[in-house]
Short mmCIF file of C-alpha atoms in Angstrom, two decimals:
data_model
loop_
_atom_site.label_atom_id
_atom_site.label_comp_id
_atom_site.label_asym_id
_atom_site.label_seq_id
_atom_site.Cartn_x
_atom_site.Cartn_y
_atom_site.Cartn_z
CA UNK A 267 25.32 -57.07 58.34
CA UNK A 268 26.10 -60.68 57.68
CA UNK A 269 29.56 -61.83 58.74
CA UNK A 270 30.99 -63.57 55.68
CA UNK A 271 33.38 -65.68 57.75
CA UNK A 272 31.03 -66.82 60.52
CA UNK A 273 27.83 -66.66 58.46
CA UNK A 274 26.02 -64.85 61.28
CA UNK A 275 24.04 -61.62 61.51
CA UNK A 276 21.58 -59.95 59.18
CA UNK A 277 21.98 -60.24 55.44
CA UNK A 278 22.58 -57.26 53.19
CA UNK A 279 24.64 -54.12 53.42
CA UNK A 280 22.87 -51.15 54.99
CA UNK A 281 25.03 -47.98 55.22
CA UNK A 282 22.54 -46.24 57.51
CA UNK A 283 22.68 -49.17 59.94
CA UNK A 284 26.49 -48.96 59.93
CA UNK A 285 26.30 -45.19 60.53
CA UNK A 286 23.86 -45.74 63.39
CA UNK A 287 26.21 -48.27 65.01
CA UNK A 288 29.17 -45.91 64.54
CA UNK A 289 27.35 -42.97 66.12
CA UNK A 290 26.12 -45.20 68.94
CA UNK A 291 29.70 -46.20 69.75
CA UNK A 292 30.89 -42.60 69.61
CA UNK A 293 28.04 -41.49 71.87
CA UNK A 294 28.85 -44.24 74.33
CA UNK A 295 32.53 -43.23 74.38
CA UNK A 296 31.71 -39.55 74.94
CA UNK A 297 29.05 -40.16 77.60
CA UNK A 298 30.86 -42.83 79.63
CA UNK A 299 34.54 -41.95 79.18
CA UNK A 300 35.43 -38.52 80.61
CA UNK A 301 38.89 -38.58 78.97
CA UNK A 302 37.16 -38.73 75.57
CA UNK A 303 34.42 -36.24 76.45
CA UNK A 304 36.57 -33.28 77.49
CA UNK A 305 38.89 -33.73 74.52
CA UNK A 306 35.94 -33.74 72.13
CA UNK A 307 34.51 -30.58 73.71
CA UNK A 308 37.86 -28.76 73.59
CA UNK A 309 38.45 -29.85 70.00
CA UNK A 310 35.00 -28.72 68.88
CA UNK A 311 35.62 -25.29 70.41
CA UNK A 312 38.97 -24.93 68.63
CA UNK A 313 37.44 -26.22 65.38
CA UNK A 314 34.67 -23.62 65.64
CA UNK A 315 37.21 -20.80 66.07
CA UNK A 316 39.29 -22.10 63.16
CA UNK A 317 36.15 -22.29 61.03
CA UNK A 318 35.10 -18.78 62.05
CA UNK A 319 38.47 -17.29 61.06
CA UNK A 320 38.60 -19.42 57.88
CA UNK A 321 41.88 -21.04 58.92
CA UNK A 322 41.41 -24.18 56.83
CA UNK A 323 44.86 -25.72 57.31
CA UNK A 324 44.54 -25.26 61.06
CA UNK A 325 41.02 -26.70 60.93
CA UNK A 326 42.24 -29.80 59.09
CA UNK A 327 45.23 -30.29 61.43
CA UNK A 328 43.01 -30.07 64.54
CA UNK A 329 40.43 -32.36 62.95
CA UNK A 330 43.08 -34.92 62.01
CA UNK A 331 44.80 -34.86 65.41
CA UNK A 332 41.44 -35.14 67.17
CA UNK A 333 40.34 -38.02 64.96
CA UNK A 334 43.54 -39.97 65.57
CA UNK A 335 43.39 -39.29 69.29
CA UNK A 336 39.76 -40.47 69.47
CA UNK A 337 40.59 -43.62 67.53
CA UNK A 338 43.44 -44.46 69.91
CA UNK A 339 41.41 -43.62 73.03
CA UNK A 340 38.47 -45.77 71.94
CA UNK A 341 40.70 -48.68 70.89
CA UNK A 342 42.51 -48.44 74.23
CA UNK A 343 39.19 -48.51 76.08
CA UNK A 344 38.06 -51.48 73.98
CA UNK A 345 41.27 -53.43 74.57
CA UNK A 346 41.11 -52.79 78.30
CA UNK A 347 37.44 -53.87 78.46
CA UNK A 348 38.16 -57.04 76.50
CA UNK A 349 41.14 -57.87 78.70
CA UNK A 350 39.05 -57.36 81.84
CA UNK A 351 36.30 -59.54 80.36
CA UNK A 352 38.66 -62.37 79.41
CA UNK A 353 40.75 -62.37 82.58
CA UNK A 354 39.27 -61.02 85.80
CA UNK A 355 42.29 -61.89 87.96
CA UNK A 356 45.69 -60.21 87.96
CA UNK A 357 47.69 -61.44 84.99
CA UNK A 358 51.11 -60.18 83.93
CA UNK A 359 50.40 -60.74 80.23
CA UNK A 360 47.14 -58.79 80.43
CA UNK A 361 48.96 -55.97 82.25
CA UNK A 362 51.52 -55.75 79.43
CA UNK A 363 48.78 -55.72 76.79
CA UNK A 364 46.94 -52.94 78.61
CA UNK A 365 50.17 -50.96 79.09
CA UNK A 366 50.97 -51.13 75.37
CA UNK A 367 47.44 -49.97 74.50
CA UNK A 368 47.75 -47.14 77.02
CA UNK A 369 51.12 -46.13 75.54
CA UNK A 370 49.55 -45.89 72.07
CA UNK A 371 46.78 -43.72 73.47
CA UNK A 372 49.34 -41.63 75.38
CA UNK A 373 51.36 -40.94 72.23
CA UNK A 374 48.23 -39.87 70.37
CA UNK A 375 47.23 -37.61 73.26
CA UNK A 376 50.70 -36.03 73.26
CA UNK A 377 50.44 -35.29 69.53
CA UNK A 378 46.89 -33.98 70.00
CA UNK A 379 48.03 -31.72 72.87
CA UNK A 380 50.91 -30.28 70.83
CA UNK A 381 48.57 -29.50 67.93
CA UNK A 382 45.95 -28.00 70.25
CA UNK A 383 48.48 -25.83 72.10
CA UNK A 384 50.03 -24.58 68.88
CA UNK A 385 46.57 -23.77 67.51
CA UNK A 386 45.56 -22.03 70.72
CA UNK A 387 48.66 -19.84 70.63
CA UNK A 388 48.16 -19.07 66.93
CA UNK A 389 44.45 -18.32 67.32
CA UNK A 390 45.24 -16.21 70.38
CA UNK A 391 47.51 -14.04 68.25
CA UNK A 392 44.75 -13.75 65.61
CA UNK A 393 42.16 -12.65 68.16
CA UNK A 394 44.45 -10.16 69.93
#
């Protein structure tokens, strides 16, 4: 898609091209970042159980928490990669930037873990 500010790239809006790029980025994150991969697998399992038992509110809460966690994890990975690309040496400012990004990801993981644990305990009581 053409960048309207830099006047670069291909002209025209193609939703399938955007979807392809989005799925490519998600695939890259799952394949090359273990912290993303295991969370996706665990979330998909919990989502399948919620779907099976028709627990729609639980399904939506797990889906939302997983989505937010994935967004934060991927943004954290992106920020860290950009910082490493821009400055290869030790730099206190870069360290602070990376720490703040990691804190955002950590908060999202904490929220995701609380939702997942509460869903696991609830679904455990449904199964038993």
